[in-house]
Short mmCIF file of C-alpha atoms in Angstrom, two decimals:
data_model
loop_
_atom_site.label_atom_id
_atom_site.label_comp_id
_atom_site.label_asym_id
_atom_site.label_seq_id
_atom_site.Cartn_x
_atom_site.Cartn_y
_atom_site.Cartn_z
CA UNK A 1 54.63 156.86 87.53
CA UNK A 2 53.41 154.71 90.52
CA UNK A 3 50.15 156.73 90.75
CA UNK A 4 49.16 156.10 87.19
CA UNK A 5 49.98 152.65 87.52
CA UNK A 6 47.81 152.06 90.63
CA UNK A 7 45.02 154.24 88.65
CA UNK A 8 44.88 151.61 85.88
CA UNK A 9 44.58 148.80 88.60
CA UNK A 10 41.64 150.39 89.86
CA UNK A 11 39.93 150.67 86.34
CA UNK A 12 40.89 146.89 85.78
CA UNK A 13 39.01 145.90 89.32
CA UNK A 14 36.19 148.10 88.42
CA UNK A 15 35.98 146.76 84.95
CA UNK A 16 35.95 142.97 86.59
CA UNK A 17 33.04 144.19 88.77
CA UNK A 18 31.12 145.61 86.07
CA UNK A 19 31.48 142.38 84.37
CA UNK A 20 29.83 140.42 87.20
CA UNK A 21 26.79 142.76 86.76
CA UNK A 22 26.29 142.70 82.85
CA UNK A 23 25.44 140.02 80.39
CA UNK A 24 28.65 138.59 78.81
CA UNK A 25 29.67 139.79 75.33
CA UNK A 26 29.84 137.62 72.46
CA UNK A 27 33.58 138.12 72.51
CA UNK A 28 35.92 137.94 75.34
CA UNK A 29 35.62 141.31 77.13
CA UNK A 30 39.25 141.35 78.20
CA UNK A 31 39.99 141.92 74.53
CA UNK A 32 37.56 144.74 73.91
CA UNK A 33 39.08 147.53 72.25
CA UNK A 34 40.21 149.32 69.21
CA UNK A 35 42.91 151.04 67.59
CA UNK A 36 42.41 154.21 65.19
CA UNK A 37 42.94 153.32 61.53
CA UNK A 38 46.49 154.36 60.68
CA UNK A 39 46.27 158.05 59.41
CA UNK A 40 48.58 159.47 56.92
CA UNK A 41 51.18 161.56 58.42
CA UNK A 42 50.52 165.39 58.31
CA UNK A 43 53.05 168.13 57.95
CA UNK A 44 54.59 169.71 60.83
CA UNK A 45 52.35 172.47 61.48
CA UNK A 46 48.65 170.98 61.68
CA UNK A 47 46.70 174.18 62.18
CA UNK A 48 47.36 177.96 62.58
CA UNK A 49 45.13 180.50 63.85
CA UNK A 50 45.81 184.06 63.25
CA UNK A 51 43.93 186.85 65.02
CA UNK A 52 40.72 184.81 65.41
CA UNK A 53 37.69 186.38 66.62
CA UNK A 54 34.18 185.13 67.04
CA UNK A 55 30.97 187.28 67.98
CA UNK A 56 27.54 186.38 67.91
CA UNK A 57 25.90 189.81 67.54
CA UNK A 58 26.93 192.24 70.61
CA UNK A 59 28.31 189.05 72.29
CA UNK A 60 32.16 188.86 71.74
CA UNK A 61 33.10 185.39 72.74
CA UNK A 62 36.78 185.02 71.41
CA UNK A 63 38.99 187.83 70.43
CA UNK A 64 42.46 188.15 68.77
CA UNK A 65 43.42 184.32 69.20
CA UNK A 66 46.69 183.09 68.04
CA UNK A 67 47.68 179.65 68.16
CA UNK A 68 49.81 177.15 66.27
CA UNK A 69 49.00 173.30 66.72
CA UNK A 70 51.75 171.04 65.67
CA UNK A 71 51.77 167.26 64.71
CA UNK A 72 51.63 165.09 67.75
CA UNK A 73 50.23 167.75 70.00
CA UNK A 74 47.88 166.32 72.73
CA UNK A 75 45.71 169.09 73.80
CA UNK A 76 43.06 169.37 76.59
CA UNK A 77 40.64 172.47 76.14
CA UNK A 78 39.45 173.51 79.66
CA UNK A 79 37.71 176.35 81.39
CA UNK A 80 34.25 177.34 83.04
CA UNK A 81 30.95 177.00 81.08
CA UNK A 82 30.35 179.96 78.60
CA UNK A 83 33.93 180.64 78.32
CA UNK A 84 34.12 179.72 74.61
CA UNK A 85 35.52 176.24 74.45
CA UNK A 86 32.82 174.64 72.20
CA UNK A 87 32.90 177.77 70.08
CA UNK A 88 36.80 177.47 69.81
CA UNK A 89 36.31 173.69 68.78
CA UNK A 90 33.93 174.59 66.15
CA UNK A 91 36.33 177.10 64.77
CA UNK A 92 39.33 174.73 64.88
CA UNK A 93 37.06 172.04 62.93
CA UNK A 94 36.06 174.71 60.55
CA UNK A 95 32.46 173.95 61.05
CA UNK A 96 31.73 177.67 62.03
CA UNK A 97 33.67 180.48 60.46
CA UNK A 98 35.39 183.09 62.37
CA UNK A 99 34.32 186.90 62.70
CA UNK A 100 38.04 187.61 62.25
CA UNK A 101 41.17 186.43 61.35
CA UNK A 102 42.26 183.37 59.54
CA UNK A 103 42.27 179.65 59.92
CA UNK A 104 45.10 177.76 58.01
CA UNK A 105 45.07 174.15 57.88
CA UNK A 106 48.32 172.19 57.45
CA UNK A 107 49.71 169.98 54.86
CA UNK A 108 47.86 166.65 54.12
CA UNK A 109 45.64 167.29 57.22
CA UNK A 110 42.45 164.98 57.58
CA UNK A 111 40.27 166.32 60.17
CA UNK A 112 37.52 164.56 62.14
CA UNK A 113 35.28 166.30 64.54
CA UNK A 114 32.73 165.16 67.31
CA UNK A 115 30.15 167.12 69.17
CA UNK A 116 26.93 166.10 70.98
CA UNK A 117 24.87 167.69 67.83
CA UNK A 118 26.41 165.03 65.46
CA UNK A 119 23.71 162.49 67.01
CA UNK A 120 21.13 164.48 65.23
CA UNK A 121 22.85 163.64 61.92
CA UNK A 122 22.28 159.89 61.97
CA UNK A 123 19.73 158.21 59.73
CA UNK A 124 16.91 157.10 61.91
CA UNK A 125 15.97 154.34 59.61
CA UNK A 126 19.32 152.44 59.57
CA UNK A 127 20.05 150.09 62.50
CA UNK A 128 23.28 150.57 64.71
CA UNK A 129 25.41 148.13 62.99
CA UNK A 130 24.47 149.67 59.45
CA UNK A 131 25.35 152.99 60.50
CA UNK A 132 28.58 152.04 61.76
CA UNK A 133 29.29 149.64 58.62
CA UNK A 134 28.37 152.77 56.30
CA UNK A 135 30.80 155.01 58.40
CA UNK A 136 33.57 152.50 58.17
CA UNK A 137 36.52 153.54 56.07
CA UNK A 138 38.73 151.03 53.79
CA UNK A 139 41.36 151.42 56.62
CA UNK A 140 38.93 150.01 59.36
CA UNK A 141 37.51 146.97 57.07
CA UNK A 142 39.56 144.74 59.02
CA UNK A 143 38.23 145.76 62.36
CA UNK A 144 35.69 144.00 64.28
CA UNK A 145 32.87 146.50 64.28
CA UNK A 146 30.64 144.31 66.62
CA UNK A 147 33.64 144.48 69.21
CA UNK A 148 33.95 148.12 68.47
CA UNK A 149 30.12 148.61 69.30
CA UNK A 150 30.57 146.50 72.24
CA UNK A 151 33.23 148.93 73.78
CA UNK A 152 30.64 151.57 73.29
CA UNK A 153 27.68 149.74 75.09
CA UNK A 154 25.92 148.42 71.89
CA UNK A 155 25.92 144.57 72.68
CA UNK A 156 24.10 141.56 71.76
CA UNK A 157 20.75 142.69 69.90
CA UNK A 158 21.44 146.13 70.45
CA UNK A 159 23.29 146.38 67.36
CA UNK A 160 20.01 145.49 65.36
CA UNK A 161 18.30 148.41 66.93
CA UNK A 162 17.01 151.18 64.61
CA UNK A 163 18.53 154.52 65.36
CA UNK A 164 15.08 155.94 65.82
CA UNK A 165 14.53 154.28 68.74
CA UNK A 166 17.75 155.02 70.48
CA UNK A 167 18.02 157.63 73.39
CA UNK A 168 19.89 160.65 72.97
CA UNK A 169 22.89 159.35 74.86
CA UNK A 170 22.83 156.34 72.96
CA UNK A 171 22.99 158.21 69.57
CA UNK A 172 25.84 160.39 70.72
CA UNK A 173 27.77 157.17 71.82
CA UNK A 174 26.98 155.75 68.01
CA UNK A 175 27.97 159.07 66.23
CA UNK A 176 31.30 159.01 68.49
CA UNK A 177 31.92 155.39 67.50
CA UNK A 178 31.31 156.42 63.88
CA UNK A 179 33.88 159.14 63.91
CA UNK A 180 36.71 157.50 65.60
CA UNK A 181 36.99 154.97 62.87
CA UNK A 182 37.68 157.36 60.11
CA UNK A 183 41.45 157.72 59.28
CA UNK A 184 41.88 161.20 60.27
CA UNK A 185 45.27 162.47 61.62
CA UNK A 186 43.44 165.69 63.40
CA UNK A 187 40.91 164.88 65.95
CA UNK A 188 38.59 167.70 67.49
CA UNK A 189 36.47 166.08 70.08
CA UNK A 190 34.04 168.35 72.21
CA UNK A 191 32.92 166.21 75.52
CA UNK A 192 33.38 162.87 74.12
CA UNK A 193 32.91 160.98 77.47
CA UNK A 194 29.46 162.33 78.32
CA UNK A 195 27.58 159.28 77.73
CA UNK A 196 30.29 156.61 78.16
CA UNK A 197 30.68 154.38 81.15
CA UNK A 198 33.92 153.72 82.87
CA UNK A 199 35.02 150.89 80.65
CA UNK A 200 34.29 152.72 77.40
CA UNK A 201 36.00 155.58 78.60
CA UNK A 202 39.15 153.11 79.49
CA UNK A 203 38.73 151.68 75.70
CA UNK A 204 38.87 155.11 74.39
CA UNK A 205 41.63 156.42 76.58
CA UNK A 206 43.69 153.43 75.29
CA UNK A 207 42.91 154.07 71.76
CA UNK A 208 43.92 157.72 71.95
CA UNK A 209 47.18 156.91 73.97
CA UNK A 210 48.38 154.80 71.00
CA UNK A 211 47.05 157.23 68.48
CA UNK A 212 49.90 158.77 66.12
CA UNK A 213 47.83 161.81 64.87
CA UNK A 214 47.12 165.15 66.70
CA UNK A 215 43.90 165.91 68.89
CA UNK A 216 42.10 168.53 70.96
CA UNK A 217 39.88 167.40 73.70
CA UNK A 218 37.34 169.54 75.28
CA UNK A 219 36.09 168.05 78.77
CA UNK A 220 35.72 168.45 82.30
CA UNK A 221 36.73 164.88 83.13
CA UNK A 222 40.25 165.26 84.36
CA UNK A 223 40.52 161.58 85.23
CA UNK A 224 40.18 160.86 81.57
CA UNK A 225 42.62 163.58 80.09
CA UNK A 226 45.26 163.55 82.61
CA UNK A 227 47.12 160.51 81.29
CA UNK A 228 46.48 161.37 77.70
CA UNK A 229 47.15 165.18 77.41
CA UNK A 230 50.44 167.18 77.29
CA UNK A 231 49.19 170.64 76.98
CA UNK A 232 46.16 172.75 78.15
CA UNK A 233 44.56 175.53 76.55
CA UNK A 234 42.63 177.37 79.15
CA UNK A 235 39.57 179.49 78.59
CA UNK A 236 38.18 182.45 80.85
CA UNK A 237 35.38 184.84 79.68
CA UNK A 238 36.74 188.17 78.72
CA UNK A 239 40.34 187.00 78.92
CA UNK A 240 43.05 186.01 76.49
CA UNK A 241 43.38 182.11 75.95
CA UNK A 242 46.26 180.65 77.92
CA UNK A 243 48.56 177.79 77.12
CA UNK A 244 50.07 175.38 79.84
CA UNK A 245 52.60 172.78 79.25
CA UNK A 246 51.91 169.39 80.99
CA UNK A 247 48.56 167.74 81.82
CA UNK A 248 45.31 168.68 83.74
CA UNK A 249 46.91 167.97 86.97
CA UNK A 250 50.26 170.21 86.27
CA UNK A 251 47.81 173.00 85.02
CA UNK A 252 46.04 173.02 88.28
CA UNK A 253 49.28 173.04 90.34
CA UNK A 254 50.55 176.02 88.33
CA UNK A 255 47.34 177.87 88.71
CA UNK A 256 47.24 177.41 92.64
CA UNK A 257 51.00 178.79 92.43
CA UNK A 258 50.04 181.79 90.41
CA UNK A 259 47.14 182.66 92.90
CA UNK A 260 49.38 182.15 95.80
CA UNK A 261 51.94 184.52 94.02
CA UNK A 262 49.49 187.12 93.12
CA UNK A 263 47.30 187.31 96.33
CA UNK A 264 47.67 190.98 97.75
CA UNK A 265 49.91 190.89 100.85
CA UNK A 266 48.30 192.44 104.12
CA UNK A 267 48.79 196.24 103.95
CA UNK A 268 50.94 197.74 106.78
CA UNK A 269 49.03 199.67 109.37
CA UNK A 270 49.06 203.60 109.05
CA UNK A 271 47.93 204.43 112.69
CA UNK A 272 51.28 205.95 113.68
CA UNK A 273 52.38 209.52 112.72
CA UNK A 274 53.07 210.26 109.22
CA UNK A 275 56.54 211.24 108.38
CA UNK A 276 56.94 214.91 108.83
CA UNK A 277 53.80 215.15 111.18
CA UNK A 278 53.78 218.27 113.28
CA UNK A 279 56.30 219.98 111.35
CA UNK A 280 53.84 221.58 108.82
CA UNK A 281 50.85 223.98 109.32
CA UNK A 282 47.57 223.08 110.57
CA UNK A 283 46.27 222.51 107.09
CA UNK A 284 48.85 220.27 106.32
CA UNK A 285 48.28 218.22 109.35
CA UNK A 286 44.52 217.93 108.65
CA UNK A 287 45.47 216.87 105.02
CA UNK A 288 47.75 214.08 106.39
CA UNK A 289 45.14 212.94 108.73
CA UNK A 290 42.37 212.81 106.05
CA UNK A 291 44.76 210.78 103.94
CA UNK A 292 45.29 208.18 106.72
CA UNK A 293 41.58 208.29 107.16
CA UNK A 294 41.08 207.30 103.49
CA UNK A 295 43.85 204.82 103.44
CA UNK A 296 42.15 203.01 106.37
CA UNK A 297 38.81 202.97 104.58
CA UNK A 298 40.34 201.46 101.39
CA UNK A 299 42.26 198.86 103.39
CA UNK A 300 39.08 197.71 105.31
CA UNK A 301 36.99 197.69 102.09
CA UNK A 302 39.67 195.47 100.57
CA UNK A 303 39.95 193.29 103.57
CA UNK A 304 36.16 192.86 103.55
CA UNK A 305 36.38 191.65 99.81
CA UNK A 306 39.27 189.69 100.05
CA UNK A 307 38.60 187.70 103.29
CA UNK A 308 35.75 185.78 101.81
CA UNK A 309 37.38 184.86 98.74
CA UNK A 310 40.27 183.38 100.83
CA UNK A 311 37.88 181.60 103.22
CA UNK A 312 36.01 180.37 100.52
CA UNK A 313 39.18 178.65 98.66
CA UNK A 314 40.22 177.52 101.80
CA UNK A 315 37.08 175.72 102.22
CA UNK A 316 37.24 174.37 98.92
CA UNK A 317 40.78 173.04 98.97
CA UNK A 318 39.91 171.37 102.55
CA UNK A 319 36.84 169.57 100.72
CA UNK A 320 39.23 168.58 97.73
CA UNK A 321 41.70 167.26 100.02
CA UNK A 322 39.12 165.22 101.83
CA UNK A 323 37.93 163.86 98.80
CA UNK A 324 41.30 162.74 97.39
CA UNK A 325 41.94 161.22 100.67
CA UNK A 326 38.86 159.10 100.48
CA UNK A 327 39.58 158.09 96.86
CA UNK A 328 43.02 157.06 97.52
CA UNK A 329 41.70 154.77 100.49
CA UNK A 330 39.07 153.37 97.94
CA UNK A 331 41.97 153.15 95.63
CA UNK A 332 43.80 150.75 98.11
CA UNK A 333 40.72 148.71 98.33
CA UNK A 334 39.92 148.43 94.73
CA UNK A 335 43.47 147.43 93.63
CA UNK A 336 43.22 144.45 96.02
CA UNK A 337 41.90 141.15 94.18
CA UNK A 338 40.79 139.65 97.34
CA UNK A 339 38.50 142.74 98.14
CA UNK A 340 36.28 141.58 95.18
CA UNK A 341 36.07 137.81 96.16
CA UNK A 342 35.43 138.28 99.92
CA UNK A 343 33.39 141.29 100.02
CA UNK A 344 31.28 141.62 96.65
CA UNK A 345 28.65 143.84 98.11
CA UNK A 346 31.20 146.23 99.64
CA UNK A 347 33.22 146.39 96.57
CA UNK A 348 29.86 147.31 94.60
CA UNK A 349 29.52 149.89 97.21
CA UNK A 350 32.91 151.25 97.09
CA UNK A 351 32.87 151.24 93.07
CA UNK A 352 29.94 153.33 93.00
CA UNK A 353 31.39 155.84 95.82
CA UNK A 354 34.64 155.83 93.50
CA UNK A 355 32.37 157.02 90.43
CA UNK A 356 30.60 159.52 92.68
CA UNK A 357 33.98 160.88 93.74
CA UNK A 358 35.27 161.42 90.53
CA UNK A 359 32.17 163.67 89.58
CA UNK A 360 32.22 165.55 93.00
CA UNK A 361 35.97 166.27 92.43
CA UNK A 362 35.26 167.51 88.94
CA UNK A 363 32.69 169.75 90.50
CA UNK A 364 35.07 171.05 93.31
CA UNK A 365 37.98 171.65 90.86
CA UNK A 366 35.85 173.87 88.79
CA UNK A 367 34.68 175.83 91.77
CA UNK A 368 38.40 176.10 92.91
CA UNK A 369 39.42 177.29 89.46
CA UNK A 370 36.74 179.93 89.50
CA UNK A 371 37.57 181.26 93.00
CA UNK A 372 41.40 181.15 91.99
CA UNK A 373 40.83 183.08 88.67
CA UNK A 374 38.65 185.86 91.06
CA UNK A 375 41.70 185.99 93.72
CA UNK A 376 43.82 186.49 90.62
CA UNK A 377 41.95 189.21 89.33
CA UNK A 378 41.74 190.74 92.71
CA UNK A 379 45.48 190.87 93.11
CA UNK A 380 45.89 192.42 90.04
CA UNK A 381 43.80 195.43 90.56
#
């Protein structure tokens, strides 16, 4: 797609600017990247979940969930916070048992799982380089581990730092890098981009695009997910999980169409005489008048609830449209090589604003999704 090509060009220009602001790597920065060690081919069915449920005491997080994951599936897991996304990823990874149902791993499946908690499992006495060397498999022996660490922001003498002196974000990046060099054919990644800069995200994105296995990714980062996923699992509290085919943008378009289709039509006014009015006795007339009064009250109450939601949705959509327009304008600038040469300060400001817009859009789309769900629920009452 032209839009995808342009987006890649933007990433390239931003990467050029970031090179101006950082110390040069020992290797050519343009060559930074890695490929996953070639995993063994799994069976067609990678994982099957049958009637899976999970509760913590009286809190039921997931209920009667059924899903089959096939070889080559590229899945995004989306939903509001607290909907059960991370719980689901742990159940898929097998690090947490279900309260009900069965998890069945497919033939020759080798699974690797990443979450932010894995940072706490690193040996604080080892250096960054020793940690990655220890985690490297035979299949990764030919990989330039220093280059890989550079892609995850460990550059120069940083690789000789002890894990114990690293920040939480640095430990998370190291844990992610260590996991990614395992020859697994099923990856479960819970918020893998939280502590990565744009260039590191691009490195990981390229590696996932070339990956021959199966993966599931929990993330709010639409820009990261869109080019690399073909299926979306949606989690909403107290509702069944839903499967959408396509990427995250396709999913949002389908949600918007569903909300529009499910929005209740304005009720017809009932201020005229009811059919047959005046033909019955006085008691019948009173009953009809009372019924019309109650119906009018119900319409009024419904309108009072619905109108603010519709106004809120319109406001969020207007905000999203304005931000997308601004982002497109920045895109046009950032794909122009002359812009970086002739206006370096403006280019830096544009890059910073581009980053900020991505975060603002992510929040706006989350808000849009929540309002849309509320409207859908209202339409089904």
